[in-house]
Structure formats: C-alpha cells, structure tokens
Coordinates of C-alpha atoms and ligand atoms in Angstrom, one line a residue:
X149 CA 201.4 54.4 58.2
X150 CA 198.6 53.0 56.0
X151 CA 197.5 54.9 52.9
X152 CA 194.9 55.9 54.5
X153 CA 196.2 57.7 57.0
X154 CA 195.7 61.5 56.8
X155 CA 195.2 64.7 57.0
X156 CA 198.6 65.4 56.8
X157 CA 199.8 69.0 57.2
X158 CA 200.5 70.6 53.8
X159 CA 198.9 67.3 51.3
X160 CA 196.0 67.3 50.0
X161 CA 195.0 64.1 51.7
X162 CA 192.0 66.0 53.0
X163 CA 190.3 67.3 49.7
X164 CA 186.8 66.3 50.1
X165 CA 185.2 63.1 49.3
X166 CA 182.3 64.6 48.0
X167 CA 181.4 67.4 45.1
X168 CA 178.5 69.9 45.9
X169 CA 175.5 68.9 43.6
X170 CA 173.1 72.2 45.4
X171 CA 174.6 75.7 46.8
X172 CA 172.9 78.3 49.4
X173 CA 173.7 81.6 48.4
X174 CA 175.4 84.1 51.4
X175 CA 174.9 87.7 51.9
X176 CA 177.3 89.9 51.9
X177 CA 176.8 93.0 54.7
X178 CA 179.1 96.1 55.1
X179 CA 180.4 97.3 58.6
X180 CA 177.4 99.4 59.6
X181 CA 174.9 97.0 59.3
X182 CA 177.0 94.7 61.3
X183 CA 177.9 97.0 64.0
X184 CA 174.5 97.9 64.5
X185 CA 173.2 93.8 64.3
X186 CA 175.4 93.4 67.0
X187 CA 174.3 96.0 68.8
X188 CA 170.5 95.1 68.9
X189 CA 171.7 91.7 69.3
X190 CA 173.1 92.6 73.1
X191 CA 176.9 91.7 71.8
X192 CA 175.5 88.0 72.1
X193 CA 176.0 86.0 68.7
X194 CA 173.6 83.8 70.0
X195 CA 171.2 86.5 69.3
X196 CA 172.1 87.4 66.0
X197 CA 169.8 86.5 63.2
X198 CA 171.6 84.1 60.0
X199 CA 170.6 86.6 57.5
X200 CA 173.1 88.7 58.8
X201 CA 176.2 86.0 58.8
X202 CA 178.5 85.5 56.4
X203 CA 180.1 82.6 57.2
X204 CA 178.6 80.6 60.5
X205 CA 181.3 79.6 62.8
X206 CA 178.4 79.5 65.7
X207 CA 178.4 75.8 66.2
X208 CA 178.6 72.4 64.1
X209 CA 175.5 71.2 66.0
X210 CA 173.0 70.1 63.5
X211 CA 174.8 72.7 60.7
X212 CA 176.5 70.1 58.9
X213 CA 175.7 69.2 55.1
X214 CA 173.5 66.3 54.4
X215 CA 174.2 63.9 51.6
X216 CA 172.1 62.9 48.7
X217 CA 171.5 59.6 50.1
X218 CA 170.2 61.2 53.2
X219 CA 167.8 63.4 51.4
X220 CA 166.6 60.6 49.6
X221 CA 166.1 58.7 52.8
X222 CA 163.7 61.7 54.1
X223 CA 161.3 60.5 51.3
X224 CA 161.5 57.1 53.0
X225 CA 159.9 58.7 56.0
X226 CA 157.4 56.6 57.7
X227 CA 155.5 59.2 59.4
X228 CA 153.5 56.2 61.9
X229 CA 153.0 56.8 65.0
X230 CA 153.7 53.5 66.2
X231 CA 156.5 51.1 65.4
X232 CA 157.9 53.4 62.3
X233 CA 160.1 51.0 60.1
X234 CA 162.8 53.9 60.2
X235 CA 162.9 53.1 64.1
X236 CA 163.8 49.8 63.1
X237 CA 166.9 50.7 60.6
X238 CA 168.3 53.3 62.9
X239 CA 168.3 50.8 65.9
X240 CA 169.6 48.2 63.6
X241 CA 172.6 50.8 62.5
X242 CA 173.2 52.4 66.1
X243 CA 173.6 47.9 67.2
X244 CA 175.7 47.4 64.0
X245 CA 177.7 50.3 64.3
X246 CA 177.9 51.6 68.6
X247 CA 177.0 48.2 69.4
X248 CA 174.5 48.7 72.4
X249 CA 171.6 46.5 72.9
X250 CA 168.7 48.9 73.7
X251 CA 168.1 52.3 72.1
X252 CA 165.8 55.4 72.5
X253 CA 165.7 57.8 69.7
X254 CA 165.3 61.8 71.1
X255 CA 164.5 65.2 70.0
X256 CA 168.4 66.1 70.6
X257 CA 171.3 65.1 73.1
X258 CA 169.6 67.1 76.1
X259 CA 166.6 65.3 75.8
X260 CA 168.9 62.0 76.5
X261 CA 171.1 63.3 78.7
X262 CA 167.3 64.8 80.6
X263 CA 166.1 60.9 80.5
X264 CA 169.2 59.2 82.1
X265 CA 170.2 62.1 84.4
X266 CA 166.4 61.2 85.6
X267 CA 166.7 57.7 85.6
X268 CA 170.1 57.4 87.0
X269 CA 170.8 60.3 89.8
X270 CA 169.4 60.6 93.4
X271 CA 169.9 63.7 95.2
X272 CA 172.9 63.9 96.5
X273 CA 175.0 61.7 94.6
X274 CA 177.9 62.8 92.7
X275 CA 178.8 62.4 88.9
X276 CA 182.5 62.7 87.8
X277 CA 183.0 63.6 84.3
X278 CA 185.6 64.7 81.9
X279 CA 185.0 68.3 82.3
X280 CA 181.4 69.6 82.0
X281 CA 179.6 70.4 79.2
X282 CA 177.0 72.8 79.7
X283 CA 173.6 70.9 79.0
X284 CA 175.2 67.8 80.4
X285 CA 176.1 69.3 83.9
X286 CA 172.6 71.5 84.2
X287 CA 170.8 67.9 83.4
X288 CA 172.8 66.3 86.5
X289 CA 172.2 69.3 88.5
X290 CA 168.4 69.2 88.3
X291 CA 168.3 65.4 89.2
X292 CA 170.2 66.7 92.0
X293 CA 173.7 65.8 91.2
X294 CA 176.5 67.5 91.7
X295 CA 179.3 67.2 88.9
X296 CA 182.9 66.7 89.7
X297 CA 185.4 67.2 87.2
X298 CA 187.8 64.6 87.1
X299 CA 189.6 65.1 83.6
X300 CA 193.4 64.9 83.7
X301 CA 195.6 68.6 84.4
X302 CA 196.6 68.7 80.7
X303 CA 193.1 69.6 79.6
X304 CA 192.7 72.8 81.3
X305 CA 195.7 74.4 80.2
X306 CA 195.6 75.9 76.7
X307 CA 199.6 75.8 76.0
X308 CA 200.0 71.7 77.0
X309 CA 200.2 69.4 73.5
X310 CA 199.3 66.4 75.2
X311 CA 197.9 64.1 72.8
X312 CA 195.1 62.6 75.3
X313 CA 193.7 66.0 76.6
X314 CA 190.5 63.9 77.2
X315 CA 191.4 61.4 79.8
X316 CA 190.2 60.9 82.6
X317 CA 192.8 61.1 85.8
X318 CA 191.5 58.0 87.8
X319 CA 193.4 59.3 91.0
X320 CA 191.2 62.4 90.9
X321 CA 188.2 59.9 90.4
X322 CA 189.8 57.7 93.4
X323 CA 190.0 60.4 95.7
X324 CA 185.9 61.4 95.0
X325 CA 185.2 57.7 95.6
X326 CA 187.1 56.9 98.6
X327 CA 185.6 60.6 100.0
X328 CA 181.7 59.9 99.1
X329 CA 181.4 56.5 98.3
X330 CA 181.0 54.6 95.2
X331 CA 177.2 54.2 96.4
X332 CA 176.7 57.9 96.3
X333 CA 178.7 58.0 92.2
X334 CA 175.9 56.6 90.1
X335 CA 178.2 56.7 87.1
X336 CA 180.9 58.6 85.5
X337 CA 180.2 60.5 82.7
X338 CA 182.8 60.3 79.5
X339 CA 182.6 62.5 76.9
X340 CA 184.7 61.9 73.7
X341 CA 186.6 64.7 72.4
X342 CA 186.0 66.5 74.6
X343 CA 184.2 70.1 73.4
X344 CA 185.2 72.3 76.4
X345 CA 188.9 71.4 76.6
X346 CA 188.9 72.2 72.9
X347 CA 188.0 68.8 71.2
X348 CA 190.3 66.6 73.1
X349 CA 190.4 63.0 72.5
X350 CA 190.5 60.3 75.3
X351 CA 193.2 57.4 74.4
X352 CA 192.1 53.7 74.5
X353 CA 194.5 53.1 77.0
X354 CA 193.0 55.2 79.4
X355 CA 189.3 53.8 78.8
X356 CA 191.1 50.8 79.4
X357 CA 192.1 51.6 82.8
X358 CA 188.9 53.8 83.6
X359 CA 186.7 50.3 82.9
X360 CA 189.2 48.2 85.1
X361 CA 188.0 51.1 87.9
X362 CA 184.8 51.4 87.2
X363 CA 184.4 47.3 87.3
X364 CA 185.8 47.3 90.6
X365 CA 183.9 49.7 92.2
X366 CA 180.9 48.5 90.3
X367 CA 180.3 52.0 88.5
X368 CA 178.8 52.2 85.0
X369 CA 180.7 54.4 82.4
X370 CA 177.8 56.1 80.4
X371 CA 179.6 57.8 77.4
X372 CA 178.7 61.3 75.7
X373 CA 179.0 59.7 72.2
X374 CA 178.2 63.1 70.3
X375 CA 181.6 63.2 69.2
X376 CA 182.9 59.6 69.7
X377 CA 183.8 59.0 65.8
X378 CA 186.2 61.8 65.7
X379 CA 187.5 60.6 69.3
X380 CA 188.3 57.4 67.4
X381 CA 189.8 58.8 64.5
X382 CA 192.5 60.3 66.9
X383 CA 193.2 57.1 68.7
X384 CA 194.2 55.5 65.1
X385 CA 196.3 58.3 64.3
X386 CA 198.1 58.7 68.0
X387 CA 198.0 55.6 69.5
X388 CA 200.5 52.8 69.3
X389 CA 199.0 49.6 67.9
X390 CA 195.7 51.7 66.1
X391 CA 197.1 52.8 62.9
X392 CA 196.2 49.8 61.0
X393 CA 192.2 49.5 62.8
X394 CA 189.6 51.3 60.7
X395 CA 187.6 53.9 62.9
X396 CA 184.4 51.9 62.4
X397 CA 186.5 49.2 64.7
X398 CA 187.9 51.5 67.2
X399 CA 184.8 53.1 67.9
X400 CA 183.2 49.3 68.4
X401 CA 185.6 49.5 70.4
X402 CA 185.5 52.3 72.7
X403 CA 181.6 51.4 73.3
X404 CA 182.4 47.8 74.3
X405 CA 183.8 49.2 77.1
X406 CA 181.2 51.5 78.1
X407 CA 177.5 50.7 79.7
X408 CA 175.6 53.3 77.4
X409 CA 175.3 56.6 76.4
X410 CA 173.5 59.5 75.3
X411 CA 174.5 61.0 72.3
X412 CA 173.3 64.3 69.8
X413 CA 173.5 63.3 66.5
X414 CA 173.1 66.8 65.3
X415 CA 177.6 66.5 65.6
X416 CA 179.5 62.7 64.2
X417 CA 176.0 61.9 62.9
X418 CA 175.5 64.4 60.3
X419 CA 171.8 65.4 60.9
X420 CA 170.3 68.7 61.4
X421 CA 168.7 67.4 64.8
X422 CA 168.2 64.1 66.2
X423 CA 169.8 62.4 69.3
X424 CA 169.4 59.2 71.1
X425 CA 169.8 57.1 74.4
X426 CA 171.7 53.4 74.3
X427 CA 172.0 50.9 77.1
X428 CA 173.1 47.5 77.6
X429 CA 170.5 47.1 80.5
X430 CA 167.4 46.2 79.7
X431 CA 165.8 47.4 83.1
X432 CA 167.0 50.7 82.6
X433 CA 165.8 51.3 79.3
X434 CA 162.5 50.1 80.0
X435 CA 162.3 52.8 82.6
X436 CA 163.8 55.3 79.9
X437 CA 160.8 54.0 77.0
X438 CA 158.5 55.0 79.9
X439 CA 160.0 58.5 81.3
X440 CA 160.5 59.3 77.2
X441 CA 157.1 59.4 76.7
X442 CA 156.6 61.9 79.7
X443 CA 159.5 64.3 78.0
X444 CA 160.2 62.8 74.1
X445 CA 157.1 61.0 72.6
X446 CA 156.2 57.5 71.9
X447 CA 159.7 54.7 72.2
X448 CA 159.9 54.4 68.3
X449 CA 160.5 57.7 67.8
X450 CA 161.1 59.8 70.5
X451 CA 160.8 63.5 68.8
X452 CA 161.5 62.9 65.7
X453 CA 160.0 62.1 62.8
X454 CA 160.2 59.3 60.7
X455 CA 162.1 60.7 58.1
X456 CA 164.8 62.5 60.4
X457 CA 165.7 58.8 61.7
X458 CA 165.9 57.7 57.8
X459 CA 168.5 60.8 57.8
X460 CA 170.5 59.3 60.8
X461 CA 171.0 55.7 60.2
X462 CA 172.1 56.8 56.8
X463 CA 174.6 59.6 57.9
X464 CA 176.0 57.4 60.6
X465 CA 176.9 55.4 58.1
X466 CA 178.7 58.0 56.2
X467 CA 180.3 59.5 59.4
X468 CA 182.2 56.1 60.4
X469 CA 184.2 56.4 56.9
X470 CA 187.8 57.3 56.6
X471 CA 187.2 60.1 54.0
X472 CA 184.7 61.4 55.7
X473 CA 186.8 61.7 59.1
X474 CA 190.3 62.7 56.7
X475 CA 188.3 65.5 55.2
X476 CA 186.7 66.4 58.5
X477 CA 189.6 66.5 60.7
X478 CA 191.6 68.0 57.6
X479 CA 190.2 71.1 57.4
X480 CA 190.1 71.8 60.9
X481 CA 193.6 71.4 60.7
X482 CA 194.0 73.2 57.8
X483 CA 192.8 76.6 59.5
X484 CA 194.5 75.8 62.6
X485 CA 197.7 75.3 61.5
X486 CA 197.9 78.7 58.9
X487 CA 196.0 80.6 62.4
X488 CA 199.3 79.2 64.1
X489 CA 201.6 80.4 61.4
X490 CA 200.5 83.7 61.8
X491 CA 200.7 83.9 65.7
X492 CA 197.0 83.6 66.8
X493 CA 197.1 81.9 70.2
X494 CA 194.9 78.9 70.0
X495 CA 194.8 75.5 72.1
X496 CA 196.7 72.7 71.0
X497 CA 196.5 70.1 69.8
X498 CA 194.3 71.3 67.0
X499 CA 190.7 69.0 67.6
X500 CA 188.3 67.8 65.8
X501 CA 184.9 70.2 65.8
X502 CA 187.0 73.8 66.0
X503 CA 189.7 75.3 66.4
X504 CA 189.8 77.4 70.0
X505 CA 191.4 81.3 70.7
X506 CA 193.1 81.8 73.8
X507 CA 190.6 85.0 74.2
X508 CA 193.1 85.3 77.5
X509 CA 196.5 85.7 75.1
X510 CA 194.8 87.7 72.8
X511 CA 192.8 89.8 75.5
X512 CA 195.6 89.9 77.9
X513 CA 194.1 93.5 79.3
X514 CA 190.2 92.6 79.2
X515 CA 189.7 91.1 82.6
X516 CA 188.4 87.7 82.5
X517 CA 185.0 89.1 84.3
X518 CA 184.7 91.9 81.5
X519 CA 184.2 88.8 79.3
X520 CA 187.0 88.7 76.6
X521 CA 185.8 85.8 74.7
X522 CA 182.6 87.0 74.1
X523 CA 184.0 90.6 73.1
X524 CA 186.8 88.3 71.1
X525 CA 183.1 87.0 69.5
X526 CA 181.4 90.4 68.9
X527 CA 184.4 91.8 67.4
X528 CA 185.3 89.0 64.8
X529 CA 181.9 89.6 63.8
X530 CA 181.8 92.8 63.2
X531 CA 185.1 92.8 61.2
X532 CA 183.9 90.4 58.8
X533 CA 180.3 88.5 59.4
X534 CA 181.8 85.7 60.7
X535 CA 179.7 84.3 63.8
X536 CA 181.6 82.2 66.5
X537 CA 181.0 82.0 70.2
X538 CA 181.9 82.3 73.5
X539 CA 183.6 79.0 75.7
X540 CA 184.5 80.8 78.6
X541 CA 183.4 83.0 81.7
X542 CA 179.6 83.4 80.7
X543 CA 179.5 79.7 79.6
X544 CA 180.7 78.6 82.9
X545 CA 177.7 80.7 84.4
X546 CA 177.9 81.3 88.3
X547 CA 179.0 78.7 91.0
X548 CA 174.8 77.9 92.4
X549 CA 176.5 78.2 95.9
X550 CA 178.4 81.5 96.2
X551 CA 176.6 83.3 92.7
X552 CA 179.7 84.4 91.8
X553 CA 181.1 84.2 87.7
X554 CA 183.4 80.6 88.0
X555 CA 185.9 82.2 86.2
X556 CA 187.6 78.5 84.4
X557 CA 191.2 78.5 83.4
X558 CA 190.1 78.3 80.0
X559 CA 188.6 81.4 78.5
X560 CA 188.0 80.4 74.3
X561 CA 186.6 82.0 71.6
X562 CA 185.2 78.7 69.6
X563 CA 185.5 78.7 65.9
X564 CA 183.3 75.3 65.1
X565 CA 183.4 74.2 62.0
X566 CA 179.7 72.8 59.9
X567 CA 180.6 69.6 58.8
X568 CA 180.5 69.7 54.7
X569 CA 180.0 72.6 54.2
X570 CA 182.7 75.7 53.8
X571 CA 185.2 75.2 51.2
X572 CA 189.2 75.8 51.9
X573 CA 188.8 79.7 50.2
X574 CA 186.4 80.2 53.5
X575 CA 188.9 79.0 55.9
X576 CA 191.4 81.4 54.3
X577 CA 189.0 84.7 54.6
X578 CA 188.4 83.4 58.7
X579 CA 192.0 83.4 58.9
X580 CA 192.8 86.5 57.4
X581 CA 189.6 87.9 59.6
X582 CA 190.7 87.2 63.1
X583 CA 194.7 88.6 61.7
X584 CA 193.6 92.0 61.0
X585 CA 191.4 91.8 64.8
X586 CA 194.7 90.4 66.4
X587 CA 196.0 93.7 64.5
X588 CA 193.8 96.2 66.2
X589 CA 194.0 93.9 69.7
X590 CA 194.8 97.0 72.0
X591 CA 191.9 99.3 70.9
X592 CA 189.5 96.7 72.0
X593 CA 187.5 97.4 75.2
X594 CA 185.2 94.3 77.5
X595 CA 182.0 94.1 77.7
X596 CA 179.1 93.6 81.1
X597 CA 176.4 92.0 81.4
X598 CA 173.1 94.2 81.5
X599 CA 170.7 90.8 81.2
X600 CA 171.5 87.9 82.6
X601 CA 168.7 84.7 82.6
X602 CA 168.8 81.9 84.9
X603 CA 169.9 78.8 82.5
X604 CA 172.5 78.1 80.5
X605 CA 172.9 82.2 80.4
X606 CA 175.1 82.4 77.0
X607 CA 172.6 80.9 74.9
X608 CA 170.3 84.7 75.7
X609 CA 172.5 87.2 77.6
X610 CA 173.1 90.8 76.8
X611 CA 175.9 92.1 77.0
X612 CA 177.1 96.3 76.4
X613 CA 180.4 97.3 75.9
X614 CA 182.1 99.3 78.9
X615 CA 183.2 103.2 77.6
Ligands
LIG1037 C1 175.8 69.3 71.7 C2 176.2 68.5 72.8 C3 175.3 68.0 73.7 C4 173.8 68.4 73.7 O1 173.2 68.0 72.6 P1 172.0 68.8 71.9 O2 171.7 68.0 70.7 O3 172.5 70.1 71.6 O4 170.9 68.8 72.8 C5 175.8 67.2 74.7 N1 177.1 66.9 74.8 C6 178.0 67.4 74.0 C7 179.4 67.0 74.1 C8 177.6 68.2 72.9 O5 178.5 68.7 72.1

C-alpha cells in the first residue's frame, strides 16, 4: 500500500486536513424539553426544529462544512441571468473532473433526476437500479416507470461483509430484459455507494461487466453520481490493481463508462444545495436545457445562483482529494468500528456517508410495522439531542398496487455524518448515546402512524407511541 492509503483502524491517518478558522455554537437541552420536542414533533425527526439538536445526525445532504476558498468564491458570484461566468467554471470542472460533455446545473438532485426521468421514461417501461432511493424511484414512477431492483443478494442483508454491496447482479438485470424487452428498459439506473444498502460501493469490475451488457443490448447506464467520489475511494482501497490510482482517476474512470448522470451536490460536492444533470448526448440535453426551464430556470443556471455554482466547482475540487476522502471515510469508521466494539448491531461493511443500526437486532420485539427504526430515531433523540433518521418501513412507503407498508429486509436507523464538521469527541458522546439506549432496549415500546401524506411520507408523518 501507498502512503497514502488510509483510514486505517486505530492511526491517526484520518486527522483532518483542515483547522476550523469559524465555530457555531450548539445548545444544550435537558430531557423534558426533548421529550416534549418530540412529542409536538409527531415522533418524526424530520419535524424537529435544529434549535433543539445537539448534534445533527439527520442527513449529510447539503450539511457539510464549506471551505474558505468556497466562501470566498460566493463573492465571485455573478448574479446574470444569462450566461453567468460561474456556469462556465462549474461546467469546465464537472468536464475536467466527471468528464461528460453536456451539463445542466439544478436546484438539487430531484430536480435532475425530475428532468431525465421526464426525458427518458415512457409509460410503461421499466428501470432497473441498484436498489431505490426514495426521490429517485418516485421521479421514475411519475414518468410512469416502474423500478426494478436488480442490486446483487449481498446488499439487502445487514450481516453479509461483502466488499461490493453495490453491484449490480446482471442475471437479475438479464432476466428483466429477456421478460420485457430491452425496448421497454430505457436505462438502468446506478447509484454509487449505494445510500439504502448502507453506503455500499459498486467494484470497477462489475461496471465493467454491467457496460459490456448494457452495450449489447444497447441500454444507457445513467449514474446517481451523488456519492460517486466516495464510491471511488473504496475501489482504490478494495480492489486489486487500484491502490496505486488516485480517486480523481478512478472516478474518470467510473464515468467513462457511464452515458450520464444526475447528481446532488449537496453530498461528494460539499455545497449546501446544488445539483446537476450530465450527458454525453447532445440531443438529449438539448431536450433537458428546454424541459429545465419549465421546472429549474434558464440552462446557465438552473436554480441556483451564481455564487452557489462558484461554491461547487470549487468544492468538487476539494472533494476529489485524498485527504479529504481519508478524513471523510476516517471518521465514519472511526464511530463504526468503537459502535461495534461495544455490540451495537450495525451493517457492515462500515460505508462512507453513515454508519446504519440494525433497528431489527436492536428492536427484536417492535414489529417491523410498529416502526422500530423510527422509534430507534425518537428515542436516541430524546436520550441525548442527537437527531438521526429512519431507513426502513416508513421510507419504503406502501406498494402503489396493494397499499400495504413494503416492509424491506432492511429496517436502519441512519446515523449520517455532515461532512467537516463534528470533531472525534462528538463521535464519542454518539457512541456512548446509542450504548446507554441499547441499555434500556426492552423498555422501549413502537410507535403508529396517526398522519400519513401521500409522498415520500417520512419526510412529514406523525407518528404516537402505542401504550
Ligand atoms: C440525496 C440524494 C438524491 C436526491 O438529491 P437532493 O439533492 O436531495 O434532491 C438522489 N440520490 C441519492 C443517492 C441521494 O443521496
């Protein structure tokens, strides 16, 4: 192995390539006030206000810590209308860096993945994917797709430690084509590191052999690039014949092989929102330009203003680094590993964005429609502030056909980790936080649902807990 190569368990090859030059001050809150924010809250972090968090476990979407140079680049905002020169330097970045000939900045990922899934779907067709994720799979099924999920076995079981949890099982995919048709798969979708199975890379090797498919069926592999730098980081630390490639390369890579993608740079990209569309086909993103200014706003800058694309080109930079992705990955690991020391169930391997509770190990007596993630969420919150969320049952929502719950294999409590942000002390109090819940396991009771909306319901559900 290079010198390069980290985070290794128990060295400090991790420590931060950065020192804090500005803090934000957190409030403390005591056990009433928390019992009763969850309570107006409907047991639904989502719905808890960030005055009230200690430390914010809810997501690393658009949480992360921006740079100096970043801030500096929002003065550089060109706030035109037309033909912005930050337009210009993110599309020069996003062709330097991801390589794709055409791109379309957006308000977020959705408002990509709402643009393609437009552009791309008929009704009818069918789009395989490595496992769903949620905003992804709602977008197909308004253009009136239906999603298949094709990832391999591995991914949906939280004990497996297969390194590649992300790959795509082409016999599955084989078996949807031969039954509808390549005509009726308009592409597959390919999400790196995968965010529902627990931020599970794909290998090259299987990209490999997915592109070899997909070129002989004549299907275009669009890629969910949101987390695609930590994907690569993986394949140089697991995969024979990457340890001595730079994640900048292997990422190059991974999107030479691929026909575009959508992506949220409010993840890898280390902006507080932002997202974009990429193709290699100049027909399609012509139609994309056109639908964007339906949905996004005018093709140079799609949502966003001039400054926040100043912010992106500049923290893609920083994202492709090694010491960025050692410290990154590090410290997920770091509070993994001491969680698994202490006996806390959680899915391995240890990914990139969180680490993941088996709410079902932990739960064991909380059936899976009484929601044990969610309670798993409620009650790490009230112990100590700390605000995670629910990758389970509710997420999953209800199967359109037959309206009942889905109820996946996986049922996670997701403990996602801001990128820059919490120091190594933090990741001790989270650890020590979810030991003394594990302690008091058998006292805790499941919630049901008492408001249920029809989209993506864990984003505004309430929840009470059953007596
Ligand atoms: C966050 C996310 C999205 C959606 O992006 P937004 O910026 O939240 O709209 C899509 N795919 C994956 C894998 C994500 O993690």
């Amino acid at each position: 192995m290079n010198s390069m190569s980290g985070p290794q368990s128990g060295s400090r090859t991790w420590a931060e390539p950065y020192k804090i030059k500005m803090v934000e001050l957190l409030r403390m809150t005591t056990r009433e006030e928390r019992e009763q924010a969850i309570r107006e809250a409907g047991y639904n972090t989502f719905l808890t206000r960030s005055r009230d968090v200690y430390i914010d476990l809810l997501t690393d979407s658009g949480t992360g810590a921006m740079s100096d140079r970043q801030w500096a680049g929002l003065m550089l905002g060109d706030e035109a209308y037309a033909g912005s020169e930050n337009f210009y330097h993110l599309e020069a970045v996003i062709k330097e860096y991801y390589g794709y000939e055409y791109m379309l900045p957006t308000h977020q990922g959705r408002g990509a993945e709402n643009l393609m899934s437009q552009l791309l779907i008929k009704p009818g067709d069918y789009v395989p994917g490595n496992m769903y994720f949620t905003t992804t799979r709602l977008h197909q099924e308004l253009a009136g797709g239906t999603f298949v999920d094709v990832i391999v076995d591995q991914a949906h079981d939280p004990e497996s430690s297969f390194p590649f949890k992300g790959n795509v099982d082409i016999a599955k995919l084989n078996r949807l084509v031969q039954d509808v048709g390549a005509k009726r798969v308009p592409y597959i979708s390919l999400e790196g590191n995968v965010n529902m199975a627990g931020g599970q890379p794909f290998s090259m090797s299987n990209l490999n052999d997915l592109h070899s498919y997909c070129r002989k069926h004549d299907i275009p592999i669009m890629l969910d690039a949101t987390r695609t730098i930590e994907n690569a980081w993986f394949i140089r630390e697991r995969e024979d014949g990457y340890a001595d490639k730079s994640v900048r390369e292997i990422l190059r890579e991974i999107c030479d092989l691929t026909d575009g993608c959508t992506m949220s740079a409010k993840k890898d990209a280390l902006v507080n929102i932002g997202g974009f569309f990429a193709c290699n086909d100049e027909e399609l993103f012509k139609k994309s330009q056109n639908l964007a200014v339906v949905y996004e706003g005018l093709h140079t800058y799609g949502g966003l203003a001039g400054r926040d694309m100043e912010a992106m080109a500049q923290g893609i930079r920083e994202a492709v680094t090694e010491e960025h992705q050692a410290a990154r990955i590090g410290q997920v690991r770091y509070l993994g590993e001491k969680l698994d020391a202490a006996g806390i169930p959680i899915v391995k391997p240890i990914g990139s964005h969180a680490i993941y509770i088996n709410a079902k190990r932990f739960l064991p007596h909380v059936d899976q429609d009484e929601y044990p993630a969610q309670t798993l969420a409620a009650e790490l919150y009230i112990e100590s502030g700390i605000r995670t969320m629910e990758r389970g049952n509710v997420s999953a929502g209800r199967d359109p056909k037959t309206g009942k719950n889905r109820r996946p294999q996986l049922e996670l409590l997701r403990l996602a980790i801001p990128r820059r942000v919490y120091t190594q002390a933090h990741m001790d109090v989270v650890t020590e936080s979810v030991i003394d819940v594990y302690k008091r396991r058998n006292e805790i009771r499941g919630l049901r649902i008492v408001y249920e909306p029809e989209y993506l319901r864990f984003f505004q559900a309430r929840f009470e807990p059953i007596s």
